[in-house]
Coordinates of C-alpha atoms in Angstrom, one line a residue:
Chain V
M127 CA 16.0 -10.9 30.8
I128 CA 17.3 -10.8 27.3
S129 CA 14.9 -13.5 26.2
K130 CA 12.1 -11.6 27.8
L131 CA 13.0 -8.5 25.9
K132 CA 13.3 -10.4 22.7
H133 CA 9.9 -11.9 23.3
L134 CA 8.5 -8.5 23.8
L135 CA 10.1 -7.2 20.7
T136 CA 8.7 -10.0 18.6
A137 CA 5.3 -9.5 20.1
L138 CA 5.6 -5.8 19.3
A139 CA 6.7 -6.5 15.8
I140 CA 3.8 -8.8 15.2
S141 CA 1.1 -6.7 16.8
G142 CA 2.4 -3.3 15.7
F143 CA 0.7 -0.7 17.9
V144 CA -1.9 -3.0 19.3
I145 CA -2.1 -2.7 23.1
S146 CA -4.3 -5.2 24.9
T147 CA -5.1 -4.1 28.4
P148 CA -8.3 -2.1 28.7
I149 CA -8.7 0.5 31.4
T150 CA -11.2 1.1 34.2
A151 CA -13.6 4.0 34.3
T152 CA -12.9 6.7 36.9
V153 CA -15.4 6.7 39.7
A154 CA -14.7 10.0 41.4
E155 CA -17.0 12.9 40.3
P156 CA -14.9 14.7 37.6
S157 CA -14.0 18.4 38.2
A158 CA -15.1 21.1 35.9
A159 CA -11.5 21.4 34.7
T160 CA -11.4 17.7 33.7
I161 CA -14.7 18.0 31.8
E162 CA -13.4 21.1 30.0
E163 CA -10.2 19.2 29.2
G164 CA -12.2 16.3 27.9
K165 CA -14.2 18.5 25.6
K166 CA -11.0 19.9 24.2
L167 CA -9.6 16.4 23.6
S168 CA -12.8 15.3 22.0
F169 CA -13.0 18.3 19.6
S170 CA -9.3 18.4 18.7
R171 CA -8.5 17.1 15.2
S172 CA -5.2 15.6 16.3
K173 CA -6.6 13.9 19.4
G174 CA -10.1 12.4 19.7
N175 CA -11.5 14.2 16.6
C176 CA -14.9 12.7 17.6
L177 CA -16.6 15.5 15.6
A178 CA -15.2 13.9 12.5
C179 CA -18.0 11.4 12.8
H180 CA -20.4 12.4 15.7
A181 CA -22.5 15.5 16.3
I182 CA -21.7 16.8 19.7
K183 CA -23.5 19.8 21.3
G184 CA -21.4 22.9 20.8
G185 CA -19.2 21.3 18.1
S186 CA -19.1 22.9 14.7
M187 CA -19.2 21.1 11.4
P188 CA -19.7 17.6 12.7
G189 CA -19.6 14.6 10.5
N190 CA -22.6 12.1 10.4
I191 CA -20.9 8.8 10.2
G192 CA -21.7 7.8 13.8
P193 CA -24.7 8.6 16.0
A194 CA -25.0 11.9 17.7
L195 CA -23.5 11.7 21.2
V196 CA -26.4 12.7 23.4
A197 CA -28.0 11.3 26.5
M198 CA -25.0 9.2 27.2
K199 CA -26.0 8.3 30.8
L200 CA -29.2 7.0 29.6
R201 CA -27.6 4.9 26.9
F202 CA -24.7 3.8 29.0
P203 CA -25.9 3.4 32.6
D204 CA -22.7 1.5 33.1
K205 CA -19.9 4.0 32.6
Q206 CA -17.4 1.2 32.1
K207 CA -19.2 0.2 28.9
L208 CA -18.6 3.7 27.5
V209 CA -14.9 3.5 28.4
D210 CA -14.7 0.1 26.7
K211 CA -16.5 1.4 23.6
I212 CA -14.0 4.3 23.2
W213 CA -11.0 2.2 24.2
G214 CA -12.1 -0.5 21.7
T215 CA -12.3 -3.7 23.6
T216 CA -13.2 -6.7 21.5
E217 CA -16.5 -7.2 23.4
S218 CA -17.5 -3.6 22.7
Q219 CA -17.0 -4.0 18.9
V220 CA -20.3 -5.4 18.0
V221 CA -21.2 -3.4 14.9
P222 CA -19.7 -5.1 11.9
N223 CA -17.3 -3.0 9.8
S224 CA -17.8 0.0 12.2
M225 CA -15.9 3.1 11.4
M226 CA -15.3 3.8 15.1
P227 CA -11.6 3.6 15.7
P228 CA -10.3 1.6 18.7
F229 CA -8.7 4.6 20.5
G230 CA -7.0 2.7 23.3
K231 CA -6.3 -0.6 21.6
H232 CA -4.5 1.1 18.8
G233 CA -2.7 3.6 21.0
I234 CA -4.4 6.6 19.3
L235 CA -5.1 8.1 22.8
T236 CA -3.5 7.4 26.2
D237 CA -5.6 5.8 28.9
S238 CA -5.7 9.0 30.8
E239 CA -6.9 10.9 27.8
I240 CA -9.7 8.3 27.2
N241 CA -10.8 8.6 30.8
T242 CA -10.9 12.4 30.5
I243 CA -12.9 12.2 27.3
T244 CA -15.3 9.7 28.8
D245 CA -15.8 12.0 31.8
Y246 CA -16.8 14.7 29.3
I247 CA -18.9 12.5 27.0
Y248 CA -20.7 11.2 30.1
T249 CA -22.1 14.7 30.8
L250 CA -23.7 14.9 27.3
Chain X
M197 CA -33.7 -6.7 -4.9
N198 CA -31.2 -9.4 -4.1
K199 CA -31.7 -10.4 -0.5
T200 CA -28.0 -10.6 0.6
L201 CA -27.6 -7.1 -0.8
L202 CA -30.4 -5.8 1.3
I203 CA -28.9 -7.4 4.4
A204 CA -25.5 -6.0 3.5
L205 CA -27.0 -2.6 3.2
S206 CA -28.9 -2.6 6.4
L207 CA -25.9 -3.9 8.4
G208 CA -23.4 -1.8 6.6
I209 CA -21.4 -4.8 5.7
S210 CA -18.9 -4.6 2.9
V211 CA -20.4 -5.5 -0.4
L212 CA -17.5 -7.8 -1.3
A213 CA -16.4 -10.6 0.9
T214 CA -13.4 -9.4 2.8
S215 CA -11.1 -12.4 2.5
S216 CA -10.8 -14.2 -0.7
M217 CA -9.2 -16.9 -2.7
A218 CA -8.3 -16.1 -6.2
A219 CA -10.0 -19.2 -7.5
T220 CA -13.5 -18.2 -6.3
I221 CA -13.4 -14.6 -7.4
D222 CA -15.3 -13.4 -10.4
P223 CA -14.4 -9.8 -11.1
E224 CA -17.5 -9.2 -13.3
K225 CA -19.8 -10.5 -10.6
D226 CA -18.0 -8.2 -8.1
R227 CA -18.5 -5.2 -10.4
Q228 CA -22.1 -5.9 -10.9
Q229 CA -22.6 -6.3 -7.1
F230 CA -20.7 -3.0 -6.6
V231 CA -22.9 -1.2 -9.0
D232 CA -26.1 -2.8 -7.6
F233 CA -25.0 -1.8 -4.1
F234 CA -24.7 1.9 -5.0
K235 CA -28.0 1.7 -7.0
A236 CA -29.7 0.3 -3.9
K237 CA -28.1 2.8 -1.6
N238 CA -29.1 5.8 -3.8
P239 CA -31.8 4.9 -6.2
N240 CA -31.9 8.4 -7.6
I241 CA -28.3 8.4 -8.7
T242 CA -27.5 6.6 -11.9
P243 CA -24.2 4.8 -12.2
D244 CA -22.8 7.3 -14.8
E245 CA -23.1 10.1 -12.3
Y246 CA -20.5 8.6 -10.0
I247 CA -17.7 10.0 -12.2
N248 CA -18.3 13.3 -10.5
G249 CA -17.2 12.2 -7.0
A250 CA -18.7 13.5 -3.8
Y251 CA -20.4 16.4 -5.6
I252 CA -23.3 14.2 -6.7
Y253 CA -24.5 14.1 -3.1
S254 CA -25.2 17.8 -2.8
A255 CA -27.0 20.1 -5.2
D256 CA -25.2 23.2 -3.8
K257 CA -21.8 21.6 -4.0
M258 CA -22.6 20.4 -7.5
A259 CA -23.5 23.8 -8.6
Q260 CA -20.3 25.3 -7.2
W261 CA -18.2 22.6 -8.8
E262 CA -19.9 22.9 -12.2
A263 CA -19.1 26.6 -12.1
A264 CA -15.5 25.9 -11.3
E265 CA -15.3 23.3 -14.1
E266 CA -16.4 26.0 -16.6
F267 CA -13.1 27.7 -16.3
P268 CA -11.1 25.0 -14.6
P269 CA -7.8 25.6 -12.9
Y270 CA -6.2 22.6 -14.7
L271 CA -6.3 24.1 -18.2
D272 CA -2.7 25.4 -18.0
A273 CA -1.6 22.0 -16.8
I274 CA -3.1 20.4 -19.9
D275 CA -1.3 22.9 -22.1
E276 CA 2.0 22.2 -20.3
G277 CA 1.4 18.5 -20.7
E278 CA 0.9 19.0 -24.4
A279 CA 4.1 21.0 -24.7
L280 CA 6.0 18.4 -22.7
Y281 CA 4.6 15.6 -24.9
N282 CA 5.5 17.4 -28.1
K283 CA 9.0 18.2 -26.9
D284 CA 9.7 14.4 -26.8
L285 CA 7.3 13.5 -29.5
A286 CA 9.5 11.1 -31.3
A287 CA 10.0 9.0 -28.2
Y288 CA 6.3 9.1 -27.3
Q289 CA 5.1 8.2 -30.8
Q290 CA 7.3 5.2 -30.8
C291 CA 5.8 4.0 -27.5
F292 CA 2.2 5.1 -27.9
G293 CA 1.5 5.6 -31.6
S294 CA 0.5 8.8 -33.3
D295 CA -3.1 9.1 -32.1
V296 CA -3.1 10.8 -28.6
S297 CA -6.8 10.1 -28.2
K298 CA -6.1 6.3 -28.1
I299 CA -3.7 6.1 -25.2
R300 CA -5.4 6.8 -21.9
V301 CA -8.1 4.2 -22.4
K302 CA -5.5 1.4 -22.6
Y303 CA -4.5 1.8 -19.0
P304 CA -4.2 0.3 -16.5
Y305 CA -3.7 -3.1 -18.1
F306 CA -2.1 -6.4 -17.0
N307 CA 1.1 -7.0 -19.0
E308 CA 1.2 -10.8 -19.4
A309 CA 4.9 -10.8 -20.3
I310 CA 6.1 -9.2 -17.1
K311 CA 3.1 -10.3 -15.0
Q312 CA 2.5 -6.8 -13.6
V313 CA -0.1 -4.1 -13.8
V314 CA 1.0 -1.3 -16.0
T315 CA -0.4 2.2 -15.3
L316 CA -0.5 5.2 -17.6
E317 CA 2.1 7.0 -15.5
G318 CA 4.3 3.9 -15.4
A319 CA 4.1 3.6 -19.2
I320 CA 5.0 7.3 -19.6
N321 CA 8.1 6.9 -17.5
K322 CA 9.1 3.6 -19.0
C323 CA 8.9 5.1 -22.4
R324 CA 11.2 7.9 -21.3
T325 CA 13.8 5.8 -19.8
D326 CA 13.7 3.3 -22.7
S327 CA 14.4 6.3 -25.0
G328 CA 17.3 7.5 -22.9
L329 CA 15.2 10.4 -21.4
K330 CA 15.1 11.3 -17.7
P331 CA 12.0 9.9 -15.9
Y332 CA 9.6 12.3 -14.3
G333 CA 8.8 12.3 -10.6
W334 CA 5.8 10.1 -9.8
K335 CA 3.1 12.2 -8.0
K336 CA 2.9 15.7 -9.5
G337 CA 4.4 18.1 -12.0
S338 CA 5.4 16.8 -15.4
I339 CA 4.0 13.3 -15.0
A340 CA 0.6 14.6 -14.0
Q341 CA 0.6 17.2 -16.8
V342 CA 1.4 14.6 -19.5
S343 CA -1.2 12.3 -17.9
A344 CA -3.7 15.2 -17.9
Y345 CA -3.1 15.9 -21.6
L346 CA -3.7 12.3 -22.5
A347 CA -6.8 12.0 -20.3
D348 CA -8.2 15.2 -21.8
N349 CA -7.8 13.7 -25.3
A350 CA -9.6 10.6 -24.2
R351 CA -12.6 12.3 -22.6
G352 CA -15.8 10.5 -23.3
Q353 CA -14.3 7.1 -23.9
K354 CA -15.1 4.4 -21.4
I355 CA -13.0 2.7 -18.8
D356 CA -12.3 -0.8 -20.2
V357 CA -10.1 -2.9 -18.0
K358 CA -9.7 -6.6 -18.9
I359 CA -8.7 -9.6 -16.8
E360 CA -7.8 -12.5 -19.0
S361 CA -5.4 -14.7 -17.1
D362 CA -4.9 -16.2 -13.7
A363 CA -2.0 -13.8 -13.1
A364 CA -4.2 -10.8 -13.9
L365 CA -6.9 -12.2 -11.6
A366 CA -4.3 -12.5 -8.8
A367 CA -3.3 -8.9 -9.2
Y368 CA -7.0 -7.9 -9.1
T369 CA -7.5 -10.0 -6.0
E370 CA -4.6 -8.3 -4.3
G371 CA -6.0 -4.9 -5.1
R372 CA -9.4 -6.0 -3.9
D373 CA -8.1 -7.4 -0.6
F374 CA -6.1 -4.2 0.0
F375 CA -9.3 -2.1 -0.6
N376 CA -11.3 -4.2 1.9
K377 CA -8.8 -4.6 4.7
P378 CA -8.8 -2.2 7.7
R379 CA -5.4 -0.8 8.5
G380 CA -3.6 2.0 10.2
Q381 CA -4.0 3.3 13.7
F382 CA -7.6 4.2 12.9
N383 CA -8.4 0.7 11.7
L384 CA -10.1 1.9 8.6
S385 CA -10.3 0.3 5.1
C386 CA -11.0 2.1 1.8
A387 CA -14.3 0.3 1.7
K388 CA -15.5 1.6 5.1
C389 CA -15.1 5.2 3.9
H390 CA -15.8 4.9 0.2
V391 CA -18.5 2.1 0.1
D392 CA -20.2 1.7 3.4
N393 CA -20.2 5.4 4.4
S394 CA -20.1 7.1 1.0
G395 CA -22.4 10.1 0.9
R396 CA -21.9 10.6 4.6
K397 CA -19.7 13.3 6.1
A398 CA -16.4 13.1 7.9
R399 CA -16.5 16.6 9.5
S400 CA -17.5 18.7 6.5
N401 CA -16.0 16.4 3.8
T402 CA -18.5 14.3 2.0
L403 CA -17.1 10.8 1.3
S404 CA -17.2 9.9 -2.4
S405 CA -18.2 6.5 -3.6
A406 CA -15.5 4.2 -4.9
L407 CA -17.5 3.7 -8.1
G408 CA -16.0 6.1 -10.5
H409 CA -12.9 6.8 -8.4
T410 CA -10.4 6.5 -11.2
T411 CA -12.2 8.2 -14.1
H412 CA -11.2 11.8 -13.6
F413 CA -7.5 11.5 -12.6
P414 CA -5.1 13.2 -12.6
V415 CA -6.9 15.7 -10.4
F416 CA -6.3 19.4 -9.6
R417 CA -7.1 19.8 -6.0
A418 CA -7.8 23.2 -4.4
K419 CA -6.0 21.9 -1.3
W420 CA -2.8 21.1 -3.4
Q421 CA -3.1 24.0 -5.7
N422 CA -1.7 21.8 -8.4
L423 CA -2.3 18.6 -10.3
G424 CA -1.7 15.2 -8.7
T425 CA -1.9 11.5 -9.7
L426 CA -4.2 8.8 -8.3
H427 CA -1.4 7.3 -6.3
R428 CA -0.7 10.7 -4.7
R429 CA -4.3 10.6 -3.5
Y430 CA -3.9 7.0 -2.3
E431 CA -0.9 8.1 -0.1
G432 CA -3.0 11.0 1.3
C433 CA -5.9 8.7 2.2
Q434 CA -3.5 6.3 3.9
K435 CA -1.8 9.0 5.9
N436 CA -5.2 10.3 7.0
V437 CA -5.9 7.0 8.8
R438 CA -2.3 7.0 10.1
A439 CA -1.3 4.0 8.0
Q440 CA 2.1 3.7 6.5
P441 CA 1.6 4.7 2.9
Y442 CA 3.1 2.7 0.1
K443 CA 5.2 4.4 -2.6
A444 CA 3.4 5.8 -5.7
Q445 CA 3.6 3.2 -8.4
S446 CA 4.5 0.4 -6.0
E447 CA 3.0 -3.0 -6.9
T448 CA 0.5 -2.6 -4.1
Y449 CA -0.9 0.7 -5.5
R450 CA -0.8 -0.5 -9.1
N451 CA -2.9 -3.6 -8.1
L452 CA -5.2 -1.3 -6.1
E453 CA -5.6 0.9 -9.2
F454 CA -6.3 -2.2 -11.3
F455 CA -9.1 -3.2 -8.9
Q456 CA -10.5 0.3 -8.7
A457 CA -10.4 0.8 -12.4
Y458 CA -12.1 -2.5 -13.0
M459 CA -14.9 -1.5 -10.7
S460 CA -15.4 1.6 -12.8
N461 CA -15.5 -0.3 -16.1
G462 CA -18.0 1.2 -18.5
L463 CA -17.9 4.7 -17.0
E464 CA -16.7 7.7 -18.9
I465 CA -13.2 9.0 -18.7
N466 CA -13.5 12.6 -17.6
G467 CA -10.0 13.6 -16.6
P468 CA -8.4 15.7 -15.6
G469 CA -10.8 16.7 -12.9
Y470 CA -11.1 19.4 -10.3
R471 CA -11.7 18.6 -6.6
E472 CA -11.7 20.6 -3.4

């Protein structure tokens, strides 16, 4: 037990805040409340702050560092790929030197927050 | 145009190789590449214009800023810096000589005796403690005011950082690596914001280009409502990406300043400056 804990502590010390288990996209049809919550999380400066870099319908003063988030179903037929992109899995990081922060991998957002945001982004 | 540069531009790849070995690095080649990169990115902006930060990217913002600079909010700070300087004139003259217009341009430089980068602010405080005076705080207040007074007297002269030893090259290389390496919870590097994405907007903030970053410091920021040093700004940018900031005047930030100032060699000193 102690050695396990020690192992964990060392791992933590080395990797800092890096977490390495990606999450699965929700399959159930999200409720209107979930989508509203996802919108709030996406716009909030202290949470997703997606507007810092992406134009999103209904969001004021967006940045233009990343592409506008539109037609997401068309661009991400597989919802899991969208979750992975926001979470920041290694396979989803294909653009070199991208500004897109790895929200799950670096613990910026919780897994449930990422799922909620994805549910909202997927309606765009 | 250089083919690798074109590829770097189209892919948004950092202009300077991210990891490096001191032996293979040529600062002058780096600087030329840096300038060429910005030239290629914005053919209509000449290198000298980069001393005006993010304002060069918008005619409207530039007009507002120019209006602000006509009666700039840092004038009182320059006067206060002058008063502070004259109060301890004997000490300062012993350290810096009698011509106040010849001081700012010497910094930052690599001191071969102590094998460290010496910044203007570092030299001001060292001068004070060597003369038995109390050092100023590092980020704002008196240190920024004296620095502003010296910058104002040096306006129009050109940044001229020299690298003349392996130790100096090592300090430059550390600064360069720091600049290029993503860090913090947001996984962002200085280069991603101020090279790859300069001219773009993060919310409504236009990202300035790293070329010219050090010319106009210290800076009076509307957000601060007072004058701050370059290292204060470094701390701010690091906090914004949720990285643990280093201390103002730490070796890390002095090396970063050394690298950044070298990149701006040949550009005019126009401090103190005003920014949003």
